[in-house]
mmCIF file of C-alpha atoms and ligand atoms in Angstrom:
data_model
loop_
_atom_site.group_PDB
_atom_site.id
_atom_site.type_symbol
_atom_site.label_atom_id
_atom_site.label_comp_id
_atom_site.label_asym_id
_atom_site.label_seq_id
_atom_site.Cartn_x
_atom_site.Cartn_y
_atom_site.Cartn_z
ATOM 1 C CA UNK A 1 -17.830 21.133 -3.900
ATOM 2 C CA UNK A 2 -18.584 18.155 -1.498
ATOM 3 C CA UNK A 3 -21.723 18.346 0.238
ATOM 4 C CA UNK A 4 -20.480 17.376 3.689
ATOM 5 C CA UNK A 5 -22.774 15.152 5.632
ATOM 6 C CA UNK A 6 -22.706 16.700 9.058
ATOM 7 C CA UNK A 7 -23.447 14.696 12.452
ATOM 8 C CA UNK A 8 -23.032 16.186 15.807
ATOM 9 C CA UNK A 9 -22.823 14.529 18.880
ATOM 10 C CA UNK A 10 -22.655 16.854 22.654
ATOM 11 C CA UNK A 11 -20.549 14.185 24.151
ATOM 12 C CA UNK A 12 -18.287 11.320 22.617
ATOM 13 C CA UNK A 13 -15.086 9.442 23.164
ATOM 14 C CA UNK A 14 -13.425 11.155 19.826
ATOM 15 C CA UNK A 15 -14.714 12.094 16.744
ATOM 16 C CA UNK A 16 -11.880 10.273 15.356
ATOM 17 C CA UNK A 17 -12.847 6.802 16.822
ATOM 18 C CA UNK A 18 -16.402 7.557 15.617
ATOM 19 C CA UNK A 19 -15.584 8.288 11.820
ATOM 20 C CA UNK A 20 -13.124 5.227 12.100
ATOM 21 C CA UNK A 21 -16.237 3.147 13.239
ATOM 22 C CA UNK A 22 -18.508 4.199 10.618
ATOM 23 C CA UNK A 23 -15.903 3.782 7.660
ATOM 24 C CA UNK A 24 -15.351 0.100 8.433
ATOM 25 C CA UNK A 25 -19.262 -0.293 8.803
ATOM 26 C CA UNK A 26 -18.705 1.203 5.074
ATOM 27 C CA UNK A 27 -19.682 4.435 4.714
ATOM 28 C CA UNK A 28 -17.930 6.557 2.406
ATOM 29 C CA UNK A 29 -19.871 9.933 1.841
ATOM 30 C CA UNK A 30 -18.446 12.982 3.031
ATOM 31 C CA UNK A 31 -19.159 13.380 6.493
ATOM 32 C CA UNK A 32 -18.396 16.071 9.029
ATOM 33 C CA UNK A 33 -18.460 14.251 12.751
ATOM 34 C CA UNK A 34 -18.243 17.389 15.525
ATOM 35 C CA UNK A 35 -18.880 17.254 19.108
ATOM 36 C CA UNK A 36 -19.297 19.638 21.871
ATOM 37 C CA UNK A 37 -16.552 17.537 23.968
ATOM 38 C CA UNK A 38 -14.725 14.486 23.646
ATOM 39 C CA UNK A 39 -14.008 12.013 26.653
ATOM 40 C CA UNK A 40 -11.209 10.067 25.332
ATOM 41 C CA UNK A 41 -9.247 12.894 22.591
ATOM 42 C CA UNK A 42 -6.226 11.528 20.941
ATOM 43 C CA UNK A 43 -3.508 13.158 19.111
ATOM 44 C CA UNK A 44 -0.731 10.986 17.578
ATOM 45 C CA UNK A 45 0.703 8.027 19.119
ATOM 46 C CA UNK A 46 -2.488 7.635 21.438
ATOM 47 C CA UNK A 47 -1.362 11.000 23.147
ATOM 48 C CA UNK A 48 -4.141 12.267 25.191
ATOM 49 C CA UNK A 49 -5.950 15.317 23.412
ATOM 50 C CA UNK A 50 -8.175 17.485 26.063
ATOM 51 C CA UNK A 51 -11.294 18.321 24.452
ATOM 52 C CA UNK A 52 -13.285 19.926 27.495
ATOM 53 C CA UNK A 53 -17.066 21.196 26.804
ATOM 54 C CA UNK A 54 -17.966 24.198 24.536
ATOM 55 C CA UNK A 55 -14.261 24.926 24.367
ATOM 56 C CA UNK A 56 -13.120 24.269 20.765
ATOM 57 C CA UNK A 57 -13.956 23.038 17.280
ATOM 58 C CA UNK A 58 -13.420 19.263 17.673
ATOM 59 C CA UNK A 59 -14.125 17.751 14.459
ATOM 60 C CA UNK A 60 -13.093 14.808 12.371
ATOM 61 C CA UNK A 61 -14.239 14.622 8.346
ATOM 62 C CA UNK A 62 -14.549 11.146 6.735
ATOM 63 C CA UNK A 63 -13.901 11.312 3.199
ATOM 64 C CA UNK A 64 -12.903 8.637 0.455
ATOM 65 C CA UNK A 65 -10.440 10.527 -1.785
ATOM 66 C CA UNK A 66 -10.655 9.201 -5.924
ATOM 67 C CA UNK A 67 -7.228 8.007 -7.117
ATOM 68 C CA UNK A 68 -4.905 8.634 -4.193
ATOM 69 C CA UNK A 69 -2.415 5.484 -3.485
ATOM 70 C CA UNK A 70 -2.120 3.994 -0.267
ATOM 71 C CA UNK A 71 1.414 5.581 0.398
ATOM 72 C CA UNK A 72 -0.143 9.142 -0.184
ATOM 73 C CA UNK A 73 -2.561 9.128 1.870
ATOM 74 C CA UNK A 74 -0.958 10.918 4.832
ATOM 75 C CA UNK A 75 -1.029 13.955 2.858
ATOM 76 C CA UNK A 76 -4.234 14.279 3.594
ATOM 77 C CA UNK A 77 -3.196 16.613 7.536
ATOM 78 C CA UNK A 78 -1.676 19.101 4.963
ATOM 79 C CA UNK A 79 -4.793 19.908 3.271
ATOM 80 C CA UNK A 80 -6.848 20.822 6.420
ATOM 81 C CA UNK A 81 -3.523 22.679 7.646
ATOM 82 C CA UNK A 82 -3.584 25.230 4.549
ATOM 83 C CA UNK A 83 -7.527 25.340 4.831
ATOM 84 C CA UNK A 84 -8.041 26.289 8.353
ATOM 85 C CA UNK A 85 -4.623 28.492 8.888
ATOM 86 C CA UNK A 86 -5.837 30.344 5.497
ATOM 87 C CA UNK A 87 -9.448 30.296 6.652
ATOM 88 C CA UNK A 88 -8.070 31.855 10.768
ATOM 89 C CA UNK A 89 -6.028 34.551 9.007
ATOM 90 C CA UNK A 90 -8.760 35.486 6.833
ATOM 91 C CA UNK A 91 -11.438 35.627 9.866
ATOM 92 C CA UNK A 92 -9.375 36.807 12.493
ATOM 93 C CA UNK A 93 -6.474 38.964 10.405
ATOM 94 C CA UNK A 94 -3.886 37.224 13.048
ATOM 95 C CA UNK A 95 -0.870 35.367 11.388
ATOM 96 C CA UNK A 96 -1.847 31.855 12.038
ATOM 97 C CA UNK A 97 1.129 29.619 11.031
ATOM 98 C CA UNK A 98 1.846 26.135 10.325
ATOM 99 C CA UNK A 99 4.527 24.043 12.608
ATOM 100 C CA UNK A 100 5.277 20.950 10.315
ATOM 101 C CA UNK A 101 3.426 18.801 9.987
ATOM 102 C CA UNK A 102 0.455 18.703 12.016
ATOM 103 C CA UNK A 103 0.130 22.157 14.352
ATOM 104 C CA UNK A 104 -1.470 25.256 13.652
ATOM 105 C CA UNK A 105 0.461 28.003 16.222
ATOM 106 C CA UNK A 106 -0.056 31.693 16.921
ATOM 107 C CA UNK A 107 2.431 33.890 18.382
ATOM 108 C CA UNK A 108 4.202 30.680 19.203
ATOM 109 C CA UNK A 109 1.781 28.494 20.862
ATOM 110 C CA UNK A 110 -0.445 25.430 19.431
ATOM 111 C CA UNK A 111 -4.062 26.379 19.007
ATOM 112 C CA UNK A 112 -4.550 23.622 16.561
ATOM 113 C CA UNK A 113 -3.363 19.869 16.094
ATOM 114 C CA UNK A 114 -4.546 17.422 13.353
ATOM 115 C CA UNK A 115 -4.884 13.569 13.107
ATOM 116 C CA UNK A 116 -5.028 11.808 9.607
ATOM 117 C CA UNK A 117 -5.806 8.198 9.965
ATOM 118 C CA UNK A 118 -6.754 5.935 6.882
ATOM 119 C CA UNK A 119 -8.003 2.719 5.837
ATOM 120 C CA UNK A 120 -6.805 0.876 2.555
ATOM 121 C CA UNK A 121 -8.111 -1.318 -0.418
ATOM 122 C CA UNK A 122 -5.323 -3.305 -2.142
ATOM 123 C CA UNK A 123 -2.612 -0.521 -2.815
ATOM 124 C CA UNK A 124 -5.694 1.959 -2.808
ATOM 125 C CA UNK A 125 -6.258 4.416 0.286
ATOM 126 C CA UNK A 126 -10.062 3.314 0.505
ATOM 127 C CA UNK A 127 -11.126 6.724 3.303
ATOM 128 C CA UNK A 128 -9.540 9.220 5.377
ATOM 129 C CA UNK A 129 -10.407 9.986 8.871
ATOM 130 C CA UNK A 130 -8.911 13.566 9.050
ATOM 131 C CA UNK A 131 -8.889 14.717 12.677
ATOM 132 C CA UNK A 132 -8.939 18.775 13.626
ATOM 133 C CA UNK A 133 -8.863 20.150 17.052
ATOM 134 C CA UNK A 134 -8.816 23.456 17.712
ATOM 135 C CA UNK A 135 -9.103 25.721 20.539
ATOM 136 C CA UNK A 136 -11.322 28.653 20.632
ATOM 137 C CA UNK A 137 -11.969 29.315 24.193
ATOM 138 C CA UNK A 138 -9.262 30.631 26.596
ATOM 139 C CA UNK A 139 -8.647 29.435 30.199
ATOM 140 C CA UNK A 140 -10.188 25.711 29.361
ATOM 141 C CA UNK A 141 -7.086 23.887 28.890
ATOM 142 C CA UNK A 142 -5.163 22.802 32.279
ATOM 143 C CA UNK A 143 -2.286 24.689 33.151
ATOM 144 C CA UNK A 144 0.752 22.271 32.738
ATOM 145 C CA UNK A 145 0.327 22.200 28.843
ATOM 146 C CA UNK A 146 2.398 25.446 28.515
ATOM 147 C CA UNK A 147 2.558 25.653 24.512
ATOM 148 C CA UNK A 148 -1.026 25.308 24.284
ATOM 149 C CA UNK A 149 -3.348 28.357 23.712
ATOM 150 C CA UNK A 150 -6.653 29.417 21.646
ATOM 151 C CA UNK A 151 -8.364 31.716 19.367
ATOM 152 C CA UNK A 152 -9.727 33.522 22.630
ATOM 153 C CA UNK A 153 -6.831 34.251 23.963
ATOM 154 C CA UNK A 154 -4.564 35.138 21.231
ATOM 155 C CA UNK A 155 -6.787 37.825 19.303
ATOM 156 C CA UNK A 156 -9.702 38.371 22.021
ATOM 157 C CA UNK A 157 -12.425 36.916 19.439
ATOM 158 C CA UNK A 158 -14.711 34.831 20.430
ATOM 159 C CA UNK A 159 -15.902 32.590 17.251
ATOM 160 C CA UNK A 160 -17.983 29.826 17.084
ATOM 161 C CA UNK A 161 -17.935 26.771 14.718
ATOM 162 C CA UNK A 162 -20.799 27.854 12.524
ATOM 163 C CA UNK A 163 -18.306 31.353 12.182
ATOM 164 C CA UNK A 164 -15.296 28.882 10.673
ATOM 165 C CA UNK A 165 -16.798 26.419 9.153
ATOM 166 C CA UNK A 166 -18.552 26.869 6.146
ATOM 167 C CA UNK A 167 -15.220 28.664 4.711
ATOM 168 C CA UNK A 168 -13.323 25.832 5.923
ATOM 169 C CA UNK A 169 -15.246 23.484 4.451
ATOM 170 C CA UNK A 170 -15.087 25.511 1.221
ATOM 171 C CA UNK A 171 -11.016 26.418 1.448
ATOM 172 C CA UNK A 172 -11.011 22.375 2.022
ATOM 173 C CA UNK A 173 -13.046 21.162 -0.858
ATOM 174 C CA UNK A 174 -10.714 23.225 -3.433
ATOM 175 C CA UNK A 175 -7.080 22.185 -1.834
ATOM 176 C CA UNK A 176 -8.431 18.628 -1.870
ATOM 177 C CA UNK A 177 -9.652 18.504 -5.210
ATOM 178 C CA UNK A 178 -5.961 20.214 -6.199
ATOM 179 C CA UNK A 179 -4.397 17.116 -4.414
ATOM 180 C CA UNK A 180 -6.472 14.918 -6.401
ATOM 181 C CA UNK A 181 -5.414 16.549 -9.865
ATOM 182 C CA UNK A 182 -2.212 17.838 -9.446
ATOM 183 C CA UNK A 183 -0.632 16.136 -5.982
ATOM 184 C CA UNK A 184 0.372 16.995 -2.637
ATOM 185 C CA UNK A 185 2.948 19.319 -4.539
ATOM 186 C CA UNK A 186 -0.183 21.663 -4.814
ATOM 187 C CA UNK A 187 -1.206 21.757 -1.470
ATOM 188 C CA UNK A 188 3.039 22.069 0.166
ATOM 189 C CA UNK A 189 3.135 25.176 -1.912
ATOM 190 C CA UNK A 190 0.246 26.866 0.046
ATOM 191 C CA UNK A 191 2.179 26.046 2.831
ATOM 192 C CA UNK A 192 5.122 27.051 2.515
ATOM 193 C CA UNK A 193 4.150 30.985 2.621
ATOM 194 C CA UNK A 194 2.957 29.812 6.196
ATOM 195 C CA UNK A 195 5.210 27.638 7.902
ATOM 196 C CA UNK A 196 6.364 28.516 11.052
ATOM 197 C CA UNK A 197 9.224 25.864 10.771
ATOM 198 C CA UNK A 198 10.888 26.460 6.999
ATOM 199 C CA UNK A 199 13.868 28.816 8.231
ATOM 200 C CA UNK A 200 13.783 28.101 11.679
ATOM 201 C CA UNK A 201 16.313 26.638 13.874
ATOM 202 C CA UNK A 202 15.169 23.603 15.215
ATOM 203 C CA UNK A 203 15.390 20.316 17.441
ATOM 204 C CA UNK A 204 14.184 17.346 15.517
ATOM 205 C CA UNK A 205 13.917 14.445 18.235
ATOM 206 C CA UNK A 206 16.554 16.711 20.149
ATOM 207 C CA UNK A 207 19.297 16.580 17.169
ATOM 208 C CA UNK A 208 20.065 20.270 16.470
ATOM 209 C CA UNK A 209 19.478 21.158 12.991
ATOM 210 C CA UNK A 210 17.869 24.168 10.608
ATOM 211 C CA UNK A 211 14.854 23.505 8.525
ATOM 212 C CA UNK A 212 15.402 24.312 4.769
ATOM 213 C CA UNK A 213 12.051 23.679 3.143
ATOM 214 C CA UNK A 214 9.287 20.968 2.511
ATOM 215 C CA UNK A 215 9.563 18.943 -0.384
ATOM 216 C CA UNK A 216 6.665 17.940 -2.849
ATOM 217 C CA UNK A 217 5.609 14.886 -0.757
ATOM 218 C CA UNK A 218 5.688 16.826 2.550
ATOM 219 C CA UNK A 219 9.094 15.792 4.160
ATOM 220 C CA UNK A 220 11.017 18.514 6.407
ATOM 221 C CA UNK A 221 14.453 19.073 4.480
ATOM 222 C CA UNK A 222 16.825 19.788 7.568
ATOM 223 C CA UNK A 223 20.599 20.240 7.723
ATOM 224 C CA UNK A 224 21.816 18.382 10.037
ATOM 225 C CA UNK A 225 25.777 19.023 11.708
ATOM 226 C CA UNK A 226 26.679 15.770 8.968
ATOM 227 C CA UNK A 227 24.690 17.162 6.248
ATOM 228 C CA UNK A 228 21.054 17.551 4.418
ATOM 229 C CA UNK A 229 18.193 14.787 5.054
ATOM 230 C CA UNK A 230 14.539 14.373 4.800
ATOM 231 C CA UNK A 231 12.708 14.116 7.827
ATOM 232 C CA UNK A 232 9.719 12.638 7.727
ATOM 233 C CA UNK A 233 6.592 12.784 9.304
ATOM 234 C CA UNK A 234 5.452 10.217 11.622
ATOM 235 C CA UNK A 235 7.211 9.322 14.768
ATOM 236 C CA UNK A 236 9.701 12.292 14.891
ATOM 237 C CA UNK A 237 9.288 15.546 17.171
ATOM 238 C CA UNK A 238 10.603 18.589 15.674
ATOM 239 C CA UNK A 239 10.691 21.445 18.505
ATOM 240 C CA UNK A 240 12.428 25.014 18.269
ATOM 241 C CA UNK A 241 15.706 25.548 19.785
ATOM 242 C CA UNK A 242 14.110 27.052 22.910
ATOM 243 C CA UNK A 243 10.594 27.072 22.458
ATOM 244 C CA UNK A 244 7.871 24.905 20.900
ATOM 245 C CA UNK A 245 8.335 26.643 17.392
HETATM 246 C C1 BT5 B 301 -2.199 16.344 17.647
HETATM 247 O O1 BT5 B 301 -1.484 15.333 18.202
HETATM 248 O O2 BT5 B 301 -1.901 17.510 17.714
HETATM 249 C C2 BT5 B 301 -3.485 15.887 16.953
HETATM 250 C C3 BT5 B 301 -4.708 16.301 17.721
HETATM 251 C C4 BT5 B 301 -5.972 15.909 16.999
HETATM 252 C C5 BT5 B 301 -7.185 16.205 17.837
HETATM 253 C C6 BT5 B 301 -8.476 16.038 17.075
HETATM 254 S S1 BT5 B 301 -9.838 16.623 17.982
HETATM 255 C C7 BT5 B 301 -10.952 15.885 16.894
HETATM 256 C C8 BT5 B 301 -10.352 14.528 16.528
HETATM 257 N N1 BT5 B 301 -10.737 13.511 17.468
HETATM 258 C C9 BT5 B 301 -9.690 13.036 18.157
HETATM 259 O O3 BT5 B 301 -9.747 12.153 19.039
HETATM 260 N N2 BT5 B 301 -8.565 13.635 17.715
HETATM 261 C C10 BT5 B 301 -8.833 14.599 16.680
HETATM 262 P P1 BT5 B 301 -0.014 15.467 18.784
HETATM 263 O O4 BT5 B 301 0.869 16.184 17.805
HETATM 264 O O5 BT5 B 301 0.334 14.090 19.195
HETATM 265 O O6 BT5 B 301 -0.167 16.421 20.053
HETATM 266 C C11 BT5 B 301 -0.688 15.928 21.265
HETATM 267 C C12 BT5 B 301 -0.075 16.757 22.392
HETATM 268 O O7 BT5 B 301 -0.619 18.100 22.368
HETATM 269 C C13 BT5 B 301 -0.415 16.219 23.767
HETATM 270 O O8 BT5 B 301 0.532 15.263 24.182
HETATM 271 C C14 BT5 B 301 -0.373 17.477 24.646
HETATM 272 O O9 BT5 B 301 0.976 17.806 24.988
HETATM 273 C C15 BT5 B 301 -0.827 18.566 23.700
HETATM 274 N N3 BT5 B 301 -2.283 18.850 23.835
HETATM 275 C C16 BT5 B 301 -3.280 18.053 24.310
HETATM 276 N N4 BT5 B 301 -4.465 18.657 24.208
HETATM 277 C C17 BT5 B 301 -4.217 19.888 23.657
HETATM 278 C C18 BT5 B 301 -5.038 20.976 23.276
HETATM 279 N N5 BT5 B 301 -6.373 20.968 23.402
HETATM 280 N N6 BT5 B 301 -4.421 22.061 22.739
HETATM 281 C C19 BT5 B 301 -3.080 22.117 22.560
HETATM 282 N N7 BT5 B 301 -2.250 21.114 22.895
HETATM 283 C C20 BT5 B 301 -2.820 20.005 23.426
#
């Protein structure tokens, strides 16, 4: 098991920005980064993340994985997906679900979103700066983000950090080292028995289409009205028909 460095800050810009800071400075021993707000949260594509005080687990882990190539490294937002949702179901006995690829969701709405972001060495991915928000508190998010939700509101249980993340941290340590060994093929098959999107009807960058299954390296496999692709993460949106999931 790692033995995760952990730093904690009351106020920062992001956790994210932080870990990214310290891992071109060079360090490279497992560290946990968590504040008690962030002033400047991003999700992907610079999107604004609202990380307001007290209000969530808002965490980023810097890591430097052995023997992962550059092109794999994205993988990484899988592993804490099938760690936390696994680690929420077991704590709270709710069915916390994965929306591909990033979103943890319960009855329907995000509670979660992750944030891999890497650096590299030759064809080598040298650290990972793997980015978790999640929201535990109810009535601290503003009102127009309609999908959004939390722990608190969902199931009525109010849970701190320190009551998620030591088996986190644990449920992490042994998907990551199965990554390591055996490939992201390990880690898609402990998420498939909780995806929200395999099976589900859905809008991927508004193109109507139904989501089949993931493959080994973490692509959606849709079919589309002109036949089966990969969709990959990255740049898309995939959306329900009518809803977010
Ligand atoms: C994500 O992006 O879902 C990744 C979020 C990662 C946040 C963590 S917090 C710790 C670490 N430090 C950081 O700075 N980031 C990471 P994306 O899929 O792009 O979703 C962003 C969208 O979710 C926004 O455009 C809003 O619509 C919505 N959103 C913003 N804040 C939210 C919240 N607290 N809960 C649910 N939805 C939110």
């Amino acid at each position: 098991m790692k033995n995760w460095n952990v730093i904690h800050f009351e106020d920062i810009d992001s956790t994210n920005a932080e870990a990214k800071r310290r891992a071109r400075e060079g360090l490279r021993e497992s560290t946990l980064f968590v504040a008690d707000r962030q002033s400047a949260g991003r999700g992907r594509m610079d999107r604004k993340w609202e990380s307001p005080a007290g209000a969530g687990l808002w965490m980023t882990q810097l890591f430097a994985p052995e023997n992962i190539p550059a092109k794999d490294a994205g993988g990484a937002v899988f592993i804490s997906a099938a760690a936390l949702a696994e680690t929420l179901r077991e704590i709270t006995g709710a069915p916390v679900m994965v929306k591909w690829p990033n979103d943890l969701v319960l009855n329907g709405k995000k509670i979660c979103g992750m944030l891999a972001e890497c650096g590299f060495e030759g064809d080598k991915c040298a650290w990972i700066a793997l980015g978790t928000g999640l929201n535990l508190k109810k009535d601290a998010l503003p009102a127009e983000l309609i999908y959004a939700s939390s722990i608190e509101a969902e199931t009525g249980m109010q849970l701190s950090a320190d009551d998620i993340l030591p088996r986190y941290l644990a449920a992490f340590d042994s998907i990551c080292a199965a990554w390591q060994t055996e490939g992201l093929g390990a880690v898609i098959a402990r998420i498939r028995p909780l995806s929200a999107t395999i099976g589900s009807d859905v809008r991927v960058d508004g193109e109507y289409a139904k989501a089949l299954d993931m493959d080994s390296d973490g692509a959606l496999v849709c079919r589309f009205a002109d036949g089966v692709r990969r969709v990959l993460a990255g740049d898309v949106s995939v959306r329900g028909i009518t809803d977010y999931v």
